Amino acid sequence: MSEKMLNMFTLVARRYDFMNDVLSFGIHRQWKRKLIKKANLKSGFSVLDCATGTGDIAFRFKLEGGKKVSVTGIDFNDQMLEIAKSRTNKKKLDISFHQEDVLNMTFGDNSFDVVSIAFGIRNVDDTLNCIYEMARVTQPGGKVLILEFGKPSRKILWIYKLYARFIIPLLGQIISCDRRSYSYLQSSALAYPCGNDFLSLMDSTNCFKECFFEPLSFGVAYLYVGVVK
Ligand SMILES: C[S@@+](CC[C@H](N)C(=O)[O-])C[C@H]1O[C@@H](n2cnc3c(N)ncnc32)[C@H](O)[C@@H]1O
C-alpha cells in the first residue's frame, strides 16, 4: 500500500461524504444507485465492497438486500473505517468492516457473489492486480462491479476541465482545508484509462466471460461490469 495514499485519505476522511455531495452536486448518488442495481442482489448473496471508505456503497447494498444479503466492506485506511463503523452502529445495520489491502486480500477464492469498488481502483498501486484479486474472490458467474471517474465526452470536456482545475481545489481548500488532495484526486481521474481502454485491461486478465461498461453523465464516470468465468 502507498503511504502517500494512506495519508491523503486520512486528511480527507472527516469531510469526505459532505465533499462528495458538494463536488458532484449529489450526482454520485445516482451513479452509486446504478451500481447497486447492476448487482441484481438475490437472497443468500454475499457481497464485498473494496476500498469502501466511509462505507457508502456497503450501506446501499445492505439497504437494498436486507437481512438476506451479507455485506462486508474493506479499506486500508482505519480513519475511513472508523467513520464507516460508527455510521453502521447509528443506522443499526449488520455490516462487517475490516482493514485490508485490496491488492492482497485474506479472503479465499470464490468467497463472494458480488465484489465492488467505487472510486477506489484508480488510487491503488496496481490496477491489473486489483482486478485479478477482485475476480479471484468472486464466484464463477458472480459479478465484479467497478465505478470510476473517466474522461467526459468532448461536449462537456472543457467545462469539466475548468471545474476540475479551479473549482474543486478551491472547494477542497474552503471545506476541508486541503487543496492538494482534491487537486490530485481530480487530475488523476482525467489521466486514468476509461471506457474501452479500461475494458481492455479487464479483458486482458482473462478472468471474465463477459465484460461491458456504461458511461454515466456524459462519461464523467463509468460503470464497468465483469461476469467471472
Ligand atoms: C475515493 S475513496 C472511495 C470511498 C468509497 N468507495 C466511496 O465511493 O465513497 C477511495 C478509498 O480507497 C481506499 N484505498 C485505496 N487504495 C486501497 C487499497 N490498496 N486497499 C484498500 N483500500 C484502498 C482509500 O483508503 C479510500 O478510502
mmCIF file of C-alpha atoms and ligand atoms in Angstrom:
data_model
loop_
_atom_site.group_PDB
_atom_site.id
_atom_site.type_symbol
_atom_site.label_atom_id
_atom_site.label_comp_id
_atom_site.label_asym_id
_atom_site.label_seq_id
_atom_site.Cartn_x
_atom_site.Cartn_y
_atom_site.Cartn_z
ATOM 1 C CA MET A 1 0.000 0.000 0.000
ATOM 2 C CA SER A 2 1.175 3.502 -0.726
ATOM 3 C CA GLU A 3 1.970 5.663 2.310
ATOM 4 C CA LYS A 4 1.122 8.815 0.330
ATOM 5 C CA MET A 5 -2.347 7.478 -0.499
ATOM 6 C CA LEU A 6 -2.938 6.407 3.090
ATOM 7 C CA ASN A 7 -2.099 9.891 4.382
ATOM 8 C CA MET A 8 -4.179 11.608 1.745
ATOM 9 C CA PHE A 9 -7.354 9.711 2.660
ATOM 10 C CA THR A 10 -6.677 10.261 6.353
ATOM 11 C CA LEU A 11 -6.684 14.007 5.613
ATOM 12 C CA VAL A 12 -9.965 13.961 3.723
ATOM 13 C CA ALA A 13 -11.805 11.306 5.840
ATOM 14 C CA ARG A 14 -13.757 13.642 8.147
ATOM 15 C CA ARG A 15 -15.368 15.690 5.388
ATOM 16 C CA TYR A 16 -15.354 13.004 2.714
ATOM 17 C CA ASP A 17 -19.122 12.366 2.395
ATOM 18 C CA PHE A 18 -20.047 16.032 2.540
ATOM 19 C CA MET A 19 -17.443 16.861 -0.108
ATOM 20 C CA ASN A 20 -18.782 14.124 -2.409
ATOM 21 C CA ASP A 21 -22.221 15.691 -2.300
ATOM 22 C CA VAL A 22 -20.921 19.220 -2.852
ATOM 23 C CA LEU A 23 -18.442 18.417 -5.642
ATOM 24 C CA SER A 24 -20.772 16.179 -7.646
ATOM 25 C CA PHE A 25 -23.942 18.197 -6.900
ATOM 26 C CA GLY A 26 -25.262 14.941 -5.398
ATOM 27 C CA ILE A 27 -24.955 13.097 -8.742
ATOM 28 C CA HIS A 28 -22.638 10.459 -7.229
ATOM 29 C CA ARG A 29 -25.757 9.088 -5.522
ATOM 30 C CA GLN A 30 -27.355 8.281 -8.895
ATOM 31 C CA TRP A 31 -24.162 6.574 -10.094
ATOM 32 C CA LYS A 32 -23.998 4.502 -6.914
ATOM 33 C CA ARG A 33 -27.659 3.508 -7.308
ATOM 34 C CA LYS A 34 -26.815 2.197 -10.801
ATOM 35 C CA LEU A 35 -24.017 0.081 -9.375
ATOM 36 C CA ILE A 36 -26.320 -1.425 -6.733
ATOM 37 C CA LYS A 37 -28.979 -2.197 -9.375
ATOM 38 C CA LYS A 38 -26.424 -3.917 -11.626
ATOM 39 C CA ALA A 39 -25.597 -6.311 -8.779
ATOM 40 C CA ASN A 40 -29.100 -7.785 -9.068
ATOM 41 C CA LEU A 41 -28.985 -8.976 -5.457
ATOM 42 C CA LYS A 42 -30.635 -12.264 -4.554
ATOM 43 C CA SER A 43 -31.430 -13.870 -1.236
ATOM 44 C CA GLY A 44 -28.333 -15.535 0.268
ATOM 45 C CA PHE A 45 -25.859 -13.373 -1.669
ATOM 46 C CA SER A 46 -22.597 -12.432 -0.084
ATOM 47 C CA VAL A 47 -21.223 -9.033 -1.140
ATOM 48 C CA LEU A 48 -17.798 -7.437 -0.720
ATOM 49 C CA ASP A 49 -17.219 -3.703 -1.167
ATOM 50 C CA CYS A 50 -13.499 -2.964 -1.671
ATOM 51 C CA ALA A 51 -11.959 0.428 -0.832
ATOM 52 C CA THR A 52 -15.223 1.054 0.973
ATOM 53 C CA GLY A 53 -14.040 4.323 2.573
ATOM 54 C CA THR A 54 -16.795 5.576 4.846
ATOM 55 C CA GLY A 55 -18.972 2.626 3.750
ATOM 56 C CA ASP A 56 -21.416 4.380 1.439
ATOM 57 C CA ILE A 57 -21.685 1.528 -1.109
ATOM 58 C CA ALA A 58 -21.754 -1.133 1.629
ATOM 59 C CA PHE A 59 -24.722 0.651 3.284
ATOM 60 C CA ARG A 60 -26.541 0.839 -0.022
ATOM 61 C CA PHE A 61 -26.036 -2.901 -0.620
ATOM 62 C CA LYS A 62 -27.361 -3.670 2.851
ATOM 63 C CA LEU A 63 -30.381 -1.392 2.500
ATOM 64 C CA GLU A 64 -31.188 -2.971 -0.884
ATOM 65 C CA GLY A 65 -30.583 -6.601 0.145
ATOM 66 C CA GLY A 66 -31.761 -6.509 3.769
ATOM 67 C CA LYS A 67 -31.168 -9.422 6.143
ATOM 68 C CA LYS A 68 -30.898 -11.999 3.380
ATOM 69 C CA VAL A 69 -27.713 -10.494 1.999
ATOM 70 C CA SER A 70 -24.424 -10.377 3.898
ATOM 71 C CA VAL A 71 -22.210 -7.366 3.296
ATOM 72 C CA THR A 72 -18.515 -6.847 4.057
ATOM 73 C CA GLY A 73 -16.525 -3.644 3.477
ATOM 74 C CA ILE A 74 -12.741 -3.380 3.372
ATOM 75 C CA ASP A 75 -10.347 -0.451 3.234
ATOM 76 C CA PHE A 76 -6.744 0.038 4.288
ATOM 77 C CA ASN A 77 -7.399 3.380 5.933
ATOM 78 C CA ASP A 78 -8.532 2.993 9.535
ATOM 79 C CA GLN A 79 -9.831 6.589 9.821
ATOM 80 C CA MET A 80 -12.230 5.959 6.946
ATOM 81 C CA LEU A 81 -13.226 2.625 8.523
ATOM 82 C CA GLU A 82 -13.853 4.248 11.920
ATOM 83 C CA ILE A 83 -16.419 6.535 10.264
ATOM 84 C CA ALA A 84 -17.955 3.547 8.421
ATOM 85 C CA LYS A 85 -18.252 1.594 11.681
ATOM 86 C CA SER A 86 -19.817 4.429 13.639
ATOM 87 C CA ARG A 87 -22.337 5.018 10.837
ATOM 88 C CA THR A 88 -23.191 1.282 10.903
ATOM 89 C CA ASN A 89 -23.870 1.456 14.628
ATOM 90 C CA LYS A 90 -26.043 4.555 14.259
ATOM 91 C CA LYS A 91 -28.026 3.015 11.403
ATOM 92 C CA LYS A 92 -28.173 -0.349 13.245
ATOM 93 C CA LEU A 93 -27.073 -2.201 10.130
ATOM 94 C CA ASP A 94 -25.281 -5.520 10.203
ATOM 95 C CA ILE A 95 -22.205 -4.963 8.042
ATOM 96 C CA SER A 96 -18.688 -6.114 8.819
ATOM 97 C CA PHE A 97 -15.828 -3.763 8.092
ATOM 98 C CA HIS A 98 -12.177 -4.899 8.045
ATOM 99 C CA GLN A 99 -8.873 -3.255 7.417
ATOM 100 C CA GLU A 100 -7.418 -4.975 4.338
ATOM 101 C CA ASP A 101 -5.373 -4.118 1.284
ATOM 102 C CA VAL A 102 -7.423 -4.850 -1.835
ATOM 103 C CA LEU A 103 -4.215 -5.947 -3.591
ATOM 104 C CA ASN A 104 -3.627 -8.706 -1.081
ATOM 105 C CA MET A 105 -6.919 -9.837 0.425
ATOM 106 C CA THR A 106 -7.097 -12.586 3.031
ATOM 107 C CA PHE A 107 -10.419 -13.952 1.681
ATOM 108 C CA GLY A 108 -10.351 -17.356 -0.018
ATOM 109 C CA ASP A 109 -11.063 -17.877 -3.721
ATOM 110 C CA ASN A 110 -14.755 -17.689 -4.787
ATOM 111 C CA SER A 111 -15.887 -16.236 -1.422
ATOM 112 C CA PHE A 112 -18.419 -13.673 -2.734
ATOM 113 C CA ASP A 113 -21.248 -13.394 -5.273
ATOM 114 C CA VAL A 114 -20.656 -9.702 -5.927
ATOM 115 C CA VAL A 115 -17.455 -7.677 -5.442
ATOM 116 C CA SER A 116 -17.484 -3.911 -5.969
ATOM 117 C CA ILE A 117 -15.109 -0.973 -5.870
ATOM 118 C CA ALA A 118 -16.272 2.638 -6.260
ATOM 119 C CA PHE A 119 -13.815 5.484 -6.861
ATOM 120 C CA GLY A 120 -11.076 3.313 -5.384
ATOM 121 C CA ILE A 121 -9.383 1.460 -8.238
ATOM 122 C CA ARG A 122 -7.524 4.457 -9.660
ATOM 123 C CA ASN A 123 -5.965 5.031 -6.253
ATOM 124 C CA VAL A 124 -4.480 1.557 -5.839
ATOM 125 C CA ASP A 125 -0.858 0.992 -6.843
ATOM 126 C CA ASP A 126 -1.603 -1.713 -9.407
ATOM 127 C CA THR A 127 -4.879 -1.656 -11.372
ATOM 128 C CA LEU A 128 -4.455 -5.073 -13.017
ATOM 129 C CA ASN A 129 -3.598 -6.786 -9.769
ATOM 130 C CA CYS A 130 -6.650 -5.203 -8.181
ATOM 131 C CA ILE A 131 -8.896 -6.612 -10.933
ATOM 132 C CA TYR A 132 -7.280 -10.061 -10.520
ATOM 133 C CA GLU A 133 -7.783 -10.004 -6.768
ATOM 134 C CA MET A 134 -11.418 -8.896 -7.079
ATOM 135 C CA ALA A 135 -12.092 -11.661 -9.637
ATOM 136 C CA ARG A 136 -10.271 -14.251 -7.512
ATOM 137 C CA VAL A 137 -12.551 -13.747 -4.504
ATOM 138 C CA THR A 138 -15.697 -13.746 -6.724
ATOM 139 C CA GLN A 139 -17.545 -16.985 -7.501
ATOM 140 C CA PRO A 140 -17.763 -18.181 -11.117
ATOM 141 C CA GLY A 141 -20.830 -16.450 -12.577
ATOM 142 C CA GLY A 142 -20.569 -13.697 -9.948
ATOM 143 C CA LYS A 143 -20.048 -10.041 -10.765
ATOM 144 C CA VAL A 144 -17.174 -7.614 -10.353
ATOM 145 C CA LEU A 145 -18.536 -4.038 -10.397
ATOM 146 C CA ILE A 146 -16.212 -1.084 -10.831
ATOM 147 C CA LEU A 147 -17.350 2.543 -10.637
ATOM 148 C CA GLU A 148 -14.705 5.121 -11.524
ATOM 149 C CA PHE A 149 -14.305 8.614 -12.906
ATOM 150 C CA GLY A 150 -13.475 8.877 -16.595
ATOM 151 C CA LYS A 151 -12.791 11.454 -19.246
ATOM 152 C CA PRO A 152 -16.038 13.191 -20.195
ATOM 153 C CA SER A 153 -17.161 13.461 -23.811
ATOM 154 C CA ARG A 154 -15.980 16.473 -25.858
ATOM 155 C CA LYS A 155 -19.334 18.211 -25.385
ATOM 156 C CA ILE A 156 -18.587 18.968 -21.765
ATOM 157 C CA LEU A 157 -14.820 18.321 -21.500
ATOM 158 C CA TRP A 158 -13.747 21.969 -21.373
ATOM 159 C CA ILE A 159 -16.286 22.846 -18.652
ATOM 160 C CA TYR A 160 -15.241 19.766 -16.698
ATOM 161 C CA LYS A 161 -11.533 20.652 -17.017
ATOM 162 C CA LEU A 162 -12.177 24.175 -15.747
ATOM 163 C CA TYR A 163 -14.245 22.820 -12.879
ATOM 164 C CA ALA A 164 -11.615 20.171 -12.011
ATOM 165 C CA ARG A 165 -8.686 22.582 -12.253
ATOM 166 C CA PHE A 166 -10.079 25.605 -10.390
ATOM 167 C CA ILE A 167 -13.332 24.935 -8.545
ATOM 168 C CA ILE A 168 -12.615 21.521 -6.997
ATOM 169 C CA PRO A 169 -9.280 22.507 -5.392
ATOM 170 C CA LEU A 170 -10.864 25.771 -4.183
ATOM 171 C CA LEU A 171 -13.784 23.944 -2.542
ATOM 172 C CA GLY A 172 -11.300 21.414 -1.124
ATOM 173 C CA GLN A 173 -9.447 24.300 0.477
ATOM 174 C CA ILE A 174 -12.565 26.020 1.830
ATOM 175 C CA ILE A 175 -14.414 22.967 3.163
ATOM 176 C CA SER A 176 -11.612 20.533 4.010
ATOM 177 C CA CYS A 177 -8.628 22.914 4.262
ATOM 178 C CA ASP A 178 -6.931 20.572 1.819
ATOM 179 C CA ARG A 179 -6.396 21.915 -1.681
ATOM 180 C CA ARG A 180 -3.684 19.422 -2.676
ATOM 181 C CA SER A 181 -5.593 16.184 -2.104
ATOM 182 C CA TYR A 182 -8.593 17.385 -4.088
ATOM 183 C CA SER A 183 -6.344 18.669 -6.866
ATOM 184 C CA TYR A 184 -4.721 15.253 -7.079
ATOM 185 C CA LEU A 185 -7.995 13.322 -6.900
ATOM 186 C CA GLN A 186 -9.487 15.133 -9.870
ATOM 187 C CA SER A 187 -6.389 15.406 -12.079
ATOM 188 C CA SER A 188 -5.703 11.685 -11.608
ATOM 189 C CA ALA A 189 -9.242 10.982 -12.843
ATOM 190 C CA LEU A 190 -8.577 12.639 -16.215
ATOM 191 C CA ALA A 191 -5.360 10.684 -16.694
ATOM 192 C CA TYR A 192 -6.834 7.277 -15.822
ATOM 193 C CA PRO A 193 -7.884 4.787 -18.565
ATOM 194 C CA CYS A 194 -11.613 4.773 -19.168
ATOM 195 C CA GLY A 195 -14.252 3.242 -21.428
ATOM 196 C CA ASN A 196 -12.816 0.772 -23.959
ATOM 197 C CA ASP A 197 -9.266 1.263 -22.614
ATOM 198 C CA PHE A 198 -10.317 0.132 -19.165
ATOM 199 C CA LEU A 199 -12.392 -2.696 -20.631
ATOM 200 C CA SER A 200 -9.266 -3.957 -22.452
ATOM 201 C CA LEU A 201 -7.490 -4.099 -19.121
ATOM 202 C CA MET A 202 -10.323 -6.186 -17.670
ATOM 203 C CA ASP A 203 -10.295 -8.437 -20.742
ATOM 204 C CA SER A 204 -6.535 -8.922 -20.554
ATOM 205 C CA THR A 205 -6.866 -10.636 -17.162
ATOM 206 C CA ASN A 206 -8.808 -13.457 -18.819
ATOM 207 C CA CYS A 207 -10.895 -13.701 -15.631
ATOM 208 C CA PHE A 208 -14.241 -12.743 -17.182
ATOM 209 C CA LYS A 209 -16.615 -14.493 -19.549
ATOM 210 C CA GLU A 210 -18.363 -11.183 -20.216
ATOM 211 C CA CYS A 211 -17.324 -7.547 -19.677
ATOM 212 C CA PHE A 212 -19.150 -4.357 -20.520
ATOM 213 C CA PHE A 213 -19.450 -0.739 -19.396
ATOM 214 C CA GLU A 214 -21.882 2.126 -19.220
ATOM 215 C CA PRO A 215 -20.765 5.772 -19.369
ATOM 216 C CA LEU A 216 -22.545 7.900 -16.764
ATOM 217 C CA SER A 217 -23.290 11.639 -17.032
ATOM 218 C CA PHE A 218 -21.518 12.108 -20.405
ATOM 219 C CA GLY A 219 -18.559 9.999 -19.279
ATOM 220 C CA VAL A 220 -17.788 11.889 -16.083
ATOM 221 C CA ALA A 221 -17.968 8.419 -14.522
ATOM 222 C CA TYR A 222 -18.080 4.851 -15.859
ATOM 223 C CA LEU A 223 -19.617 1.693 -14.501
ATOM 224 C CA TYR A 224 -17.777 -1.491 -15.535
ATOM 225 C CA VAL A 225 -19.256 -4.957 -15.085
ATOM 226 C CA GLY A 226 -17.327 -8.226 -15.352
ATOM 227 C CA VAL A 227 -19.005 -11.617 -15.064
ATOM 228 C CA VAL A 228 -16.423 -14.016 -13.669
ATOM 229 C CA LYS A 229 -15.507 -17.246 -15.557
HETATM 230 C C1 LIG B 1 -12.171 7.954 -3.032
HETATM 231 S S1 LIG B 1 -12.345 6.837 -1.695
HETATM 232 C C2 LIG B 1 -13.804 5.934 -2.163
HETATM 233 C C3 LIG B 1 -14.624 5.501 -0.984
HETATM 234 C C4 LIG B 1 -15.964 4.841 -1.312
HETATM 235 N N1 LIG B 1 -15.794 3.642 -2.103
HETATM 236 C C5 LIG B 1 -16.943 5.781 -1.972
HETATM 237 O O1 LIG B 1 -17.346 5.526 -3.105
HETATM 238 O O2 LIG B 1 -17.329 6.759 -1.353
HETATM 239 C C6 LIG B 1 -11.064 5.710 -2.047
HETATM 240 C C7 LIG B 1 -10.762 4.726 -0.924
HETATM 241 O O3 LIG B 1 -9.856 3.736 -1.434
HETATM 242 C C8 LIG B 1 -9.062 3.293 -0.339
HETATM 243 N N2 LIG B 1 -7.933 2.553 -0.874
HETATM 244 C C9 LIG B 1 -7.005 2.993 -1.764
HETATM 245 N N3 LIG B 1 -6.131 2.015 -2.029
HETATM 246 C C10 LIG B 1 -6.526 0.919 -1.318
HETATM 247 C C11 LIG B 1 -6.025 -0.411 -1.188
HETATM 248 N N4 LIG B 1 -4.926 -0.808 -1.834
HETATM 249 N N5 LIG B 1 -6.680 -1.278 -0.376
HETATM 250 C C12 LIG B 1 -7.789 -0.874 0.302
HETATM 251 N N6 LIG B 1 -8.306 0.373 0.219
HETATM 252 C C13 LIG B 1 -7.678 1.259 -0.575
HETATM 253 C C14 LIG B 1 -8.730 4.590 0.375
HETATM 254 O O4 LIG B 1 -8.297 4.378 1.694
HETATM 255 C C15 LIG B 1 -10.078 5.328 0.299
HETATM 256 O O5 LIG B 1 -10.862 5.111 1.442
#
